[in-house]
Amino acid sequence: MFKQILTYTLIIVCLQFSYSQDNTPQDFLSKEFHKNRRDALRKALPENSVAVFFANPVRNRANDVEYIYHQDPNFYYLTGYKEPHAVLLIFSENKDDDNEIIYIQKKNPQAEQWTGRRLGIEGVKEKLGFNTVYNGEDFKDLSIDFKKFEKVLIIDFKDDYRNSKRNNADIYDLTKQFKEKISFDRSLLPNPTKDRFYQLIKSTEIDNSANVVERMESYLQYYPELKKDELLKGYQNAATDELRKEFKQKISLQLEAKPKTNVDIYSLNGLMGGLREIKLPEEMKLLKKAIDISAIGQIEIMKAMHVNMSETEVQGIHEFVYKKYGAEYEGYPSIVGAGNNGCVLHYIKNNKTKLGNELVLMDLGAEYHGYTADVTRTIPANGKFSPEQKAIYDLVYEAQEAGIAEAKVGNSFNAPNAATREVINRGLVTLNILDSIQQQHNYYPHGSSHYLGLDVHDAGSYGPFQANTVITVEPGIYIPEGSPCDKKWWGIAVRIEDDILITDAGPINLSARAPRKSEDIEKMMQLPSVLDSFQLPKLD
């Protein structure tokens, strides 16, 4: 217990020393980090190319109230800029003695009185380390001829931005102006999936066309927009080989005649995923802090939970711990599901008024300076697992152990998922919930892992594991009421999720601070809570 208190004290002391004399946080990523990331991207760009990034739009919550602004993770990763209405251009080679330009929102004392101070041009130069900075309203005057580039790389537009009449340089105007500058025409853009089918049809002899059609039918269910393609549809439904040959010829002509464009909406996602997948030490410091905070939140609710607590109250305790440690946000909507509610994978209503004797699935993560944890624990509200609850819980724990063991450099991204699924299927057979390990079921309907970082489902290559990558391992079993098994299992939902650092020496569980074993959870739930004496007056 003393060791645990000492650890908490050290974390609080470290957080206190992360603040400046004006009591604002100072442990953000440095401007040198962001410049390093821009330089790394520049080295990965094709020759004679430019990558263009836009800040996230402002989102309206209700009437004249906006949601709390959250920067686009790629934009933040490359700039450290946390304000809206901005554009970043990174050139593969120097352009007018510089290789990057950023356009930002203009200083405006009246607006800043309402929504907070803006960095402005001088602030971006000083604090973020840019040399070439302009106000967003100057973007329309950018005279670069984008047609001279071999590639103009962008993340595809969402086209769901509101146009503010008060701001002639908001993200709506900036994207509109940019589309005009690059003569953006979506019909000219390649469609990798469609083009892949076109090439397959072109290169396949008619005698083997049935195999192509079979493959198309398998894939097209995931690409409903391609079902409308007249050439693919005609080839697929052709009644004779002769008719199919005609469609093949039309497809070949289409490939040859396809208009060329230098706009690329696909490659930049891959380049950014490759950079963000491997975490640098500066990132790990922030990510580890987010994970520690989240794990401590899990510990505190284990000590505070009782059967008369509500799901909302559970959520509030977690999020209070986050704020106490200086985490600005939750990384995603908090999930607190008691009993059958836990069978809803992304249950965020959190409005059950009494937990009773149910298991409570808590999937929550603090976001600290942009980096997001993702930690799930499932605990009995009354402090003691029933035999059925314990059987399912211990099976998920065993599966998670098997999954974590597979988080090794060089293993495929699917390795933890395969390991967890094998353990769960075998265990469900042992518990007579399944008849055989080959039986199809929906008790484990999701994969075990995703990358973690600036996004809760962070960018990455999904290739073989690399050192200094952080993933989750989160197997689960969910048995909704009405499932085709003994009723004693109904309403049991268990997910255990930890944040795993992959290293050359093996996996490291960054969130191991929060107990995982069923017996350790029960012991933790017997400890007193600082919230035991926290009583509020009753309301009418």
Coordinates of C-alpha atoms in Angstrom, one line a residue:
M1 CA 0.0 0.0 0.0
F2 CA 2.9 2.4 0.9
K3 CA 4.5 1.6 -2.5
Q4 CA 1.2 2.5 -4.2
I5 CA 0.8 5.8 -2.3
L6 CA 4.5 6.7 -3.1
T7 CA 3.9 6.0 -6.8
Y8 CA 0.8 8.2 -6.8
T9 CA 2.7 11.0 -5.0
L10 CA 5.5 10.9 -7.6
I11 CA 3.0 11.2 -10.4
I12 CA 1.4 14.2 -8.8
V13 CA 4.8 15.8 -8.2
C14 CA 5.8 15.2 -11.8
L15 CA 2.6 16.8 -13.0
Q16 CA 3.0 19.8 -10.8
F17 CA 6.5 20.4 -12.2
S18 CA 5.0 20.3 -15.7
Y19 CA 3.4 23.7 -15.2
S20 CA 5.0 27.1 -15.8
Q21 CA 5.0 30.1 -13.6
D22 CA 1.7 31.3 -15.2
N23 CA 0.2 27.9 -14.2
T24 CA -0.3 26.6 -17.8
P25 CA 1.0 23.2 -18.9
Q26 CA 4.5 23.2 -20.4
D27 CA 5.0 19.5 -21.2
F28 CA 3.6 19.5 -24.7
L29 CA 5.5 18.2 -27.6
S30 CA 8.3 20.6 -28.6
K31 CA 8.5 22.6 -31.7
E32 CA 11.6 20.6 -32.6
F33 CA 9.5 17.4 -32.4
H34 CA 7.0 18.8 -34.9
K35 CA 9.7 20.1 -37.3
N36 CA 11.4 16.7 -37.1
R37 CA 8.1 15.0 -38.1
R38 CA 7.7 17.4 -41.1
D39 CA 11.3 16.7 -42.2
A40 CA 10.6 12.9 -41.9
L41 CA 7.5 13.3 -44.1
R42 CA 9.4 15.4 -46.6
K43 CA 12.0 12.7 -47.1
A44 CA 9.2 10.2 -47.8
L45 CA 7.4 12.4 -50.4
P46 CA 7.8 11.6 -54.1
E47 CA 10.0 13.9 -56.1
N48 CA 8.5 17.2 -57.2
S49 CA 5.5 16.8 -54.9
V50 CA 3.6 18.8 -52.3
A51 CA 1.5 17.5 -49.3
V52 CA -1.3 19.6 -48.2
F53 CA -3.1 19.3 -44.8
F54 CA -6.1 21.1 -43.4
A55 CA -7.1 21.7 -39.8
N56 CA -10.2 20.1 -38.5
P57 CA -13.4 22.2 -38.9
V58 CA -15.3 23.7 -36.0
R59 CA -18.4 21.7 -35.2
N60 CA -21.7 23.2 -34.0
R61 CA -23.2 21.6 -30.9
A62 CA -26.4 23.7 -30.5
N63 CA -27.4 27.0 -31.9
D64 CA -24.5 29.4 -31.3
V65 CA -22.5 26.9 -29.1
E66 CA -19.7 24.9 -30.7
Y67 CA -18.2 21.6 -29.6
I68 CA -14.8 21.9 -27.8
Y69 CA -12.4 22.2 -30.7
H70 CA -10.1 19.2 -31.4
Q71 CA -7.3 19.5 -33.9
D72 CA -6.9 17.0 -36.8
P73 CA -4.3 14.5 -35.5
N74 CA -2.1 14.7 -38.6
F75 CA -2.1 18.4 -38.5
Y76 CA -1.2 18.5 -34.8
Y77 CA 1.5 15.9 -35.3
L78 CA 3.2 18.0 -37.9
T79 CA 2.6 21.5 -36.5
G80 CA 1.6 21.5 -32.8
Y81 CA -1.0 24.1 -33.9
K82 CA -4.3 23.7 -32.0
E83 CA -6.5 26.3 -33.6
P84 CA -9.0 25.9 -36.5
H85 CA -9.0 27.3 -40.0
A86 CA -5.5 26.5 -41.1
V87 CA -3.6 25.0 -44.0
L88 CA -0.1 23.4 -44.1
L89 CA 1.9 22.8 -47.3
I90 CA 5.0 20.7 -47.2
F91 CA 7.1 20.6 -50.4
S92 CA 9.5 17.7 -51.4
E93 CA 12.0 20.4 -52.5
N94 CA 12.5 24.0 -51.5
K95 CA 10.0 26.4 -52.9
D96 CA 11.1 30.0 -52.9
D97 CA 13.8 29.3 -50.3
D98 CA 11.5 27.4 -48.0
N99 CA 10.0 23.9 -48.0
E100 CA 6.9 24.6 -46.0
I101 CA 4.2 27.2 -45.6
I102 CA 1.5 27.4 -43.0
Y103 CA -1.7 29.6 -43.2
I104 CA -3.3 30.3 -39.8
Q105 CA -6.3 32.2 -38.4
K106 CA -5.7 35.9 -38.0
K107 CA -5.3 37.7 -34.7
N108 CA -8.6 39.3 -33.8
P109 CA -9.0 41.0 -30.4
Q110 CA -12.8 41.0 -30.5
A111 CA -13.0 37.3 -31.4
E112 CA -10.3 36.4 -28.9
Q113 CA -12.4 38.1 -26.1
W114 CA -15.0 35.4 -26.8
T115 CA -13.1 32.3 -27.7
G116 CA -9.5 32.8 -26.4
R117 CA -6.2 34.0 -27.5
R118 CA -4.8 33.2 -30.9
L119 CA -1.1 32.7 -31.7
G120 CA -1.2 34.8 -34.8
I121 CA 1.8 34.9 -37.3
E122 CA 4.4 35.9 -34.7
G123 CA 3.2 33.4 -32.2
V124 CA 3.4 30.6 -34.7
K125 CA 6.9 31.6 -35.7
E126 CA 8.1 31.9 -32.2
K127 CA 6.3 29.0 -30.5
L128 CA 6.0 26.5 -33.4
G129 CA 9.2 27.2 -35.3
F130 CA 7.8 28.1 -38.7
N131 CA 9.6 30.5 -41.0
T132 CA 6.9 31.2 -43.6
V133 CA 3.5 32.0 -42.0
Y134 CA 0.6 33.8 -43.5
N135 CA -3.0 34.6 -42.3
G136 CA -5.6 32.4 -43.8
E137 CA -7.2 35.2 -45.7
D138 CA -4.0 35.4 -47.8
F139 CA -4.4 31.8 -49.0
K140 CA -6.6 32.9 -51.9
D141 CA -3.6 34.9 -53.3
L142 CA -1.2 31.9 -53.3
S143 CA 0.2 31.9 -56.8
I144 CA 1.8 28.4 -56.9
D145 CA 0.9 26.5 -60.1
F146 CA 0.0 23.1 -58.7
K147 CA -0.1 21.5 -62.2
K148 CA 3.7 21.7 -62.2
F149 CA 3.9 19.1 -59.5
E150 CA 4.1 15.4 -60.3
K151 CA 2.0 14.7 -57.2
V152 CA -0.3 16.9 -55.1
L153 CA -1.0 14.7 -52.0
I154 CA -4.0 15.3 -49.8
I155 CA -6.3 13.5 -47.4
D156 CA -9.6 13.3 -49.1
F157 CA -12.1 16.1 -48.4
K158 CA -15.0 15.4 -46.1
D159 CA -17.1 18.2 -47.7
D160 CA -19.2 18.6 -44.6
Y161 CA -18.0 22.0 -43.4
R162 CA -20.2 24.9 -42.5
N163 CA -19.6 28.2 -44.1
S164 CA -19.4 31.0 -41.6
K165 CA -20.5 34.4 -42.9
R166 CA -18.4 36.1 -40.3
N167 CA -15.1 34.5 -41.5
N168 CA -14.0 34.6 -45.2
A169 CA -11.0 32.4 -44.4
D170 CA -12.7 29.5 -42.5
I171 CA -12.1 25.9 -43.4
Y172 CA -15.0 26.0 -45.9
D173 CA -13.4 28.9 -47.8
L174 CA -9.9 27.4 -47.6
T175 CA -10.8 24.1 -49.0
K176 CA -13.0 25.7 -51.7
Q177 CA -10.1 27.9 -52.8
F178 CA -7.7 25.0 -52.8
K179 CA -10.0 22.9 -55.0
E180 CA -10.0 25.7 -57.5
K181 CA -6.2 26.0 -57.4
I182 CA -5.8 22.3 -58.2
S183 CA -8.8 22.0 -60.5
F184 CA -10.2 19.3 -58.3
D185 CA -12.5 16.9 -60.2
R186 CA -13.4 13.8 -58.4
S187 CA -14.3 12.0 -61.6
L188 CA -10.6 12.2 -62.7
L189 CA -9.3 10.5 -59.5
P190 CA -8.3 6.9 -59.6
N191 CA -10.3 4.5 -57.6
P192 CA -7.8 1.8 -56.5
T193 CA -10.5 -0.9 -55.9
K194 CA -12.3 -0.3 -59.2
D195 CA -9.0 0.0 -61.1
R196 CA -7.8 -3.3 -59.6
F197 CA -10.9 -5.0 -60.9
Y198 CA -10.5 -3.4 -64.3
Q199 CA -6.9 -4.6 -64.5
L200 CA -7.9 -8.1 -63.4
I201 CA -10.6 -8.2 -66.0
K202 CA -8.2 -6.9 -68.7
S203 CA -5.5 -9.4 -67.9
T204 CA -7.8 -12.5 -67.5
E205 CA -8.7 -14.7 -70.4
I206 CA -12.5 -15.1 -71.1
D207 CA -12.2 -18.8 -70.3
N208 CA -11.4 -17.9 -66.7
S209 CA -13.9 -15.1 -66.4
A210 CA -16.1 -17.1 -64.1
N211 CA -13.4 -17.0 -61.5
V212 CA -13.2 -13.2 -61.8
V213 CA -16.9 -12.9 -61.4
E214 CA -16.9 -15.1 -58.3
R215 CA -14.2 -12.9 -56.8
M216 CA -16.0 -9.7 -57.7
E217 CA -19.2 -11.0 -56.0
S218 CA -17.2 -11.6 -52.8
Y219 CA -15.6 -8.2 -52.7
L220 CA -18.4 -5.9 -54.1
Q221 CA -20.6 -6.5 -51.1
Y222 CA -18.1 -4.3 -49.2
Y223 CA -18.0 -1.6 -51.9
P224 CA -21.7 -0.7 -52.7
E225 CA -20.6 2.3 -54.8
L226 CA -18.9 -0.1 -57.3
K227 CA -22.1 -2.0 -57.8
K228 CA -23.3 1.0 -59.8
D229 CA -20.4 0.9 -62.2
E230 CA -22.0 0.0 -65.6
L231 CA -19.0 -1.8 -67.0
L232 CA -18.4 -4.0 -63.9
K233 CA -22.1 -4.7 -63.7
G234 CA -22.3 -5.6 -67.4
Y235 CA -19.3 -7.9 -67.1
Q236 CA -20.7 -9.5 -64.0
N237 CA -24.1 -10.2 -65.5
A238 CA -23.2 -11.0 -69.1
A239 CA -25.1 -14.1 -70.2
T240 CA -22.5 -15.3 -72.8
D241 CA -18.7 -15.2 -73.2
E242 CA -19.1 -13.1 -76.3
L243 CA -21.0 -10.4 -74.4
R244 CA -18.5 -10.6 -71.6
K245 CA -15.7 -10.2 -74.1
E246 CA -17.3 -6.9 -75.3
F247 CA -17.4 -5.5 -71.8
K248 CA -13.7 -6.6 -71.4
Q249 CA -12.8 -4.6 -74.4
K250 CA -14.7 -1.5 -73.1
I251 CA -12.9 -1.8 -69.8
S252 CA -9.5 -2.0 -71.6
L253 CA -10.4 1.1 -73.5
Q254 CA -11.5 2.9 -70.4
L255 CA -8.2 2.1 -68.7
E256 CA -6.2 3.5 -71.6
A257 CA -8.4 6.6 -72.0
K258 CA -8.6 7.4 -68.3
P259 CA -7.8 11.1 -67.8
K260 CA -4.7 11.9 -65.9
T261 CA -4.5 14.0 -62.7
N262 CA -1.7 14.8 -60.4
V263 CA -4.0 14.8 -57.3
D264 CA -3.5 11.8 -55.0
I265 CA -6.0 11.2 -52.2
Y266 CA -4.7 7.8 -51.2
S267 CA -0.9 7.9 -50.6
L268 CA -0.7 10.5 -47.9
N269 CA -2.7 8.3 -45.4
G270 CA -0.1 5.6 -45.9
L271 CA 2.8 7.9 -45.4
M272 CA 1.3 9.4 -42.2
G273 CA 0.4 6.0 -40.9
G274 CA 4.0 4.9 -41.4
L275 CA 5.3 7.8 -39.4
R276 CA 2.7 7.7 -36.6
E277 CA 2.9 3.9 -36.1
I278 CA 6.3 4.1 -34.5
K279 CA 6.3 6.2 -31.4
L280 CA 9.2 8.5 -30.5
P281 CA 10.4 9.0 -26.9
E282 CA 8.6 12.4 -26.6
E283 CA 5.4 10.8 -27.7
M284 CA 5.8 7.8 -25.3
K285 CA 6.2 10.2 -22.4
L286 CA 2.7 11.7 -23.0
L287 CA 1.1 8.4 -24.0
K288 CA 2.4 6.6 -20.9
K289 CA 1.0 9.5 -18.8
A290 CA -2.4 9.1 -20.4
I291 CA -2.3 5.4 -19.7
D292 CA -1.2 5.8 -16.1
I293 CA -4.0 8.2 -15.5
S294 CA -6.5 5.9 -17.0
A295 CA -5.3 2.9 -15.0
I296 CA -5.5 4.9 -11.8
G297 CA -9.1 5.8 -12.7
Q298 CA -9.8 2.1 -13.0
I299 CA -8.3 1.5 -9.5
E300 CA -10.3 4.3 -7.9
I301 CA -13.6 3.1 -9.2
M302 CA -12.8 -0.5 -8.1
K303 CA -12.5 0.9 -4.5
A304 CA -15.5 3.2 -4.8
M305 CA -18.0 1.0 -6.6
H306 CA -21.2 -0.3 -4.8
V307 CA -24.4 -1.8 -6.0
N308 CA -26.5 1.4 -5.7
M309 CA -24.1 3.4 -7.9
S310 CA -25.3 4.4 -11.4
E311 CA -23.4 4.0 -14.7
T312 CA -23.3 7.8 -14.9
E313 CA -21.6 8.0 -11.5
V314 CA -19.0 5.4 -12.5
Q315 CA -18.2 7.5 -15.6
G316 CA -18.0 10.6 -13.5
I317 CA -15.4 9.1 -11.1
H318 CA -13.2 8.0 -14.0
E319 CA -13.4 11.4 -15.6
F320 CA -12.8 13.2 -12.3
V321 CA -9.5 11.3 -12.0
Y322 CA -8.6 12.4 -15.5
K323 CA -9.2 16.0 -14.8
K324 CA -7.4 15.8 -11.4
Y325 CA -4.2 14.8 -13.3
G326 CA -4.6 17.5 -15.9
A327 CA -5.9 15.3 -18.8
E328 CA -7.8 17.7 -21.1
Y329 CA -10.3 15.3 -22.5
E330 CA -11.6 11.8 -22.8
G331 CA -10.0 10.1 -25.8
Y332 CA -13.4 8.8 -26.9
P333 CA -16.9 8.6 -25.4
S334 CA -16.8 6.7 -22.1
I335 CA -18.3 3.3 -22.1
V336 CA -19.9 2.0 -18.8
G337 CA -22.2 -0.9 -19.4
A338 CA -23.7 -2.9 -16.5
G339 CA -25.0 -6.4 -17.2
N340 CA -26.6 -6.7 -20.6
N341 CA -25.6 -3.2 -21.5
G342 CA -22.1 -4.4 -21.7
C343 CA -23.0 -6.6 -24.6
V344 CA -23.4 -3.4 -26.7
L345 CA -19.8 -2.8 -27.8
H346 CA -20.0 1.0 -28.0
Y347 CA -22.6 1.6 -25.3
I348 CA -22.3 5.2 -24.3
K349 CA -25.8 6.0 -22.8
N350 CA -24.4 5.1 -19.4
N351 CA -27.9 5.8 -17.8
K352 CA -28.7 2.7 -15.8
T353 CA -29.5 4.0 -12.3
K354 CA -28.4 1.0 -10.2
L355 CA -25.7 -1.5 -10.9
G356 CA -27.1 -4.2 -8.7
N357 CA -25.1 -7.4 -8.7
E358 CA -24.1 -7.1 -12.4
L359 CA -20.7 -7.1 -14.0
V360 CA -19.8 -3.6 -15.1
L361 CA -17.7 -3.2 -18.3
M362 CA -15.7 0.1 -18.2
D363 CA -13.9 1.0 -21.4
L364 CA -12.4 4.5 -20.9
G365 CA -9.3 6.4 -21.7
A366 CA -7.8 9.8 -20.8
E367 CA -6.4 12.0 -23.5
Y368 CA -3.3 13.8 -22.3
H369 CA -1.9 16.5 -24.6
G370 CA -3.4 14.8 -27.6
Y371 CA -2.4 11.2 -26.8
T372 CA -5.1 8.8 -25.9
A373 CA -5.2 5.7 -23.6
D374 CA -7.6 2.9 -24.0
V375 CA -8.1 0.7 -20.9
T376 CA -11.0 -1.6 -20.2
R377 CA -11.8 -3.5 -17.0
T378 CA -14.9 -5.5 -16.1
I379 CA -15.7 -5.8 -12.4
P380 CA -18.5 -7.1 -10.2
A381 CA -20.5 -4.2 -8.8
N382 CA -20.9 -6.0 -5.4
G383 CA -17.2 -6.8 -5.2
K384 CA -17.4 -10.6 -5.8
F385 CA -17.6 -12.5 -9.1
S386 CA -20.4 -15.1 -9.2
P387 CA -19.3 -18.6 -10.5
E388 CA -20.6 -17.9 -14.0
Q389 CA -19.1 -14.4 -14.1
K390 CA -15.7 -15.7 -12.9
A391 CA -15.7 -18.5 -15.5
I392 CA -16.2 -16.1 -18.4
Y393 CA -13.9 -13.5 -16.9
D394 CA -11.0 -15.9 -16.3
L395 CA -11.5 -17.2 -19.9
V396 CA -11.1 -13.7 -21.3
Y397 CA -8.1 -13.1 -19.1
E398 CA -6.5 -16.3 -20.4
A399 CA -7.2 -15.2 -24.0
Q400 CA -5.7 -11.8 -23.3
E401 CA -2.5 -13.3 -21.9
A402 CA -2.2 -15.4 -25.1
G403 CA -2.8 -12.3 -27.2
I404 CA -0.2 -10.2 -25.4
A405 CA 2.4 -12.9 -25.8
E406 CA 2.0 -12.6 -29.6
A407 CA 2.7 -8.9 -29.6
K408 CA 6.2 -9.4 -30.8
V409 CA 8.4 -7.7 -33.4
G410 CA 7.9 -9.4 -36.7
N411 CA 4.6 -11.1 -35.9
S412 CA 1.6 -10.3 -38.1
F413 CA -0.9 -7.8 -36.9
N414 CA -3.5 -10.5 -36.7
A415 CA -1.4 -12.7 -34.4
P416 CA -2.9 -11.5 -31.1
N417 CA -6.4 -11.8 -32.6
A418 CA -5.8 -15.4 -33.7
A419 CA -4.4 -16.4 -30.3
T420 CA -7.2 -14.8 -28.4
R421 CA -9.9 -16.4 -30.6
E422 CA -8.4 -19.8 -30.3
V423 CA -8.5 -19.7 -26.5
I424 CA -12.0 -18.2 -26.4
N425 CA -13.4 -20.8 -28.8
R426 CA -11.9 -23.7 -26.9
G427 CA -13.1 -22.3 -23.6
L428 CA -16.6 -21.7 -24.8
V429 CA -16.7 -25.4 -25.8
T430 CA -15.5 -26.4 -22.3
L431 CA -18.3 -24.3 -20.8
N432 CA -20.9 -26.0 -23.1
I433 CA -21.7 -22.6 -24.6
L434 CA -20.4 -23.8 -28.0
D435 CA -20.7 -27.3 -29.5
S436 CA -17.3 -27.2 -31.2
I437 CA -14.4 -24.8 -31.7
Q438 CA -15.4 -24.5 -35.4
Q439 CA -18.9 -23.4 -34.6
Q440 CA -19.8 -19.9 -35.9
H441 CA -20.9 -17.5 -33.2
N442 CA -21.1 -13.8 -32.3
Y443 CA -19.9 -14.0 -28.7
Y444 CA -16.6 -12.4 -29.7
P445 CA -17.6 -10.1 -32.6
H446 CA -14.6 -7.8 -32.8
G447 CA -10.8 -8.0 -33.4
S448 CA -8.4 -7.9 -30.5
S449 CA -6.1 -5.0 -31.4
H450 CA -5.7 -1.6 -32.9
Y451 CA -2.9 1.0 -32.9
L452 CA -2.9 3.6 -30.1
G453 CA -1.6 7.2 -30.1
L454 CA -3.0 10.5 -31.2
D455 CA -6.2 8.6 -32.1
V456 CA -7.7 5.8 -30.0
H457 CA -7.7 3.9 -33.3
D458 CA -4.4 5.3 -34.4
A459 CA -2.9 5.4 -37.9
G460 CA -0.5 2.6 -38.9
S461 CA 0.4 0.2 -41.6
Y462 CA -1.2 -3.0 -40.2
G463 CA 1.9 -4.8 -41.4
P464 CA 4.2 -7.0 -39.2
F465 CA 4.8 -5.5 -35.8
Q466 CA 7.7 -3.1 -35.4
A467 CA 9.5 -2.0 -32.2
N468 CA 8.2 1.1 -30.4
T469 CA 4.6 0.5 -31.6
V470 CA 1.7 0.7 -29.2
I471 CA -1.3 -1.5 -29.7
T472 CA -4.3 -2.6 -27.6
V473 CA -5.0 -6.3 -26.8
E474 CA -8.7 -6.5 -25.9
P475 CA -10.5 -9.8 -26.2
G476 CA -14.1 -10.1 -25.0
I477 CA -17.0 -12.4 -24.6
Y478 CA -20.6 -11.0 -24.8
I479 CA -23.6 -13.2 -24.1
P480 CA -26.8 -11.1 -24.6
E481 CA -30.1 -12.1 -23.2
G482 CA -31.8 -14.6 -25.5
S483 CA -28.6 -16.2 -26.7
P484 CA -28.7 -19.9 -27.7
C485 CA -27.1 -21.2 -24.5
D486 CA -28.0 -21.8 -20.9
K487 CA -29.8 -18.8 -19.3
K488 CA -27.2 -18.7 -16.5
W489 CA -24.8 -17.1 -18.9
W490 CA -27.2 -14.4 -20.2
G491 CA -26.3 -10.8 -19.6
I492 CA -22.6 -11.5 -19.0
A493 CA -20.3 -9.2 -20.9
V494 CA -16.5 -9.2 -20.3
R495 CA -13.8 -7.2 -22.0
I496 CA -10.3 -6.8 -20.7
E497 CA -8.1 -4.3 -22.6
D498 CA -4.6 -3.2 -22.1
D499 CA -2.1 -0.9 -23.9
I500 CA 0.9 -2.9 -25.1
L501 CA 4.3 -1.4 -26.1
I502 CA 6.0 -3.7 -28.6
T503 CA 9.8 -3.8 -28.1
D504 CA 12.7 -5.9 -29.3
A505 CA 12.8 -7.5 -25.8
G506 CA 9.1 -8.4 -25.9
P507 CA 5.7 -6.8 -25.1
I508 CA 5.3 -4.4 -22.2
N509 CA 1.9 -3.9 -20.6
L510 CA 1.8 -0.2 -20.0
S511 CA -1.6 -0.4 -18.2
A512 CA -0.7 -3.2 -15.9
R513 CA -1.1 -0.9 -12.9
A514 CA -4.9 -1.6 -13.0
P515 CA -5.5 -5.1 -11.7
R516 CA -6.6 -7.7 -14.2
K517 CA -6.8 -11.1 -12.4
S518 CA -10.2 -11.7 -11.0
E519 CA -8.8 -12.3 -7.5
D520 CA -6.8 -9.1 -7.6
I521 CA -9.8 -7.1 -8.6
E522 CA -11.8 -8.6 -5.7
K523 CA -9.0 -7.6 -3.3
M524 CA -8.8 -4.1 -4.7
M525 CA -12.6 -3.7 -4.3
Q526 CA -12.3 -4.4 -0.6
L527 CA -10.0 -1.3 0.0
P528 CA -11.6 1.9 1.3
S529 CA -12.2 4.7 -1.1
V530 CA -11.6 8.4 -0.6
L531 CA -15.1 8.9 -2.0
D532 CA -16.8 6.8 0.7
S533 CA -17.5 9.9 2.8
F534 CA -18.4 12.1 -0.2
Q535 CA -22.1 12.8 0.2
L536 CA -24.2 15.3 -1.6
P537 CA -27.6 16.7 -0.4
K538 CA -30.6 15.0 -1.8
L539 CA -32.6 16.7 -4.5
D540 CA -36.4 16.7 -4.8

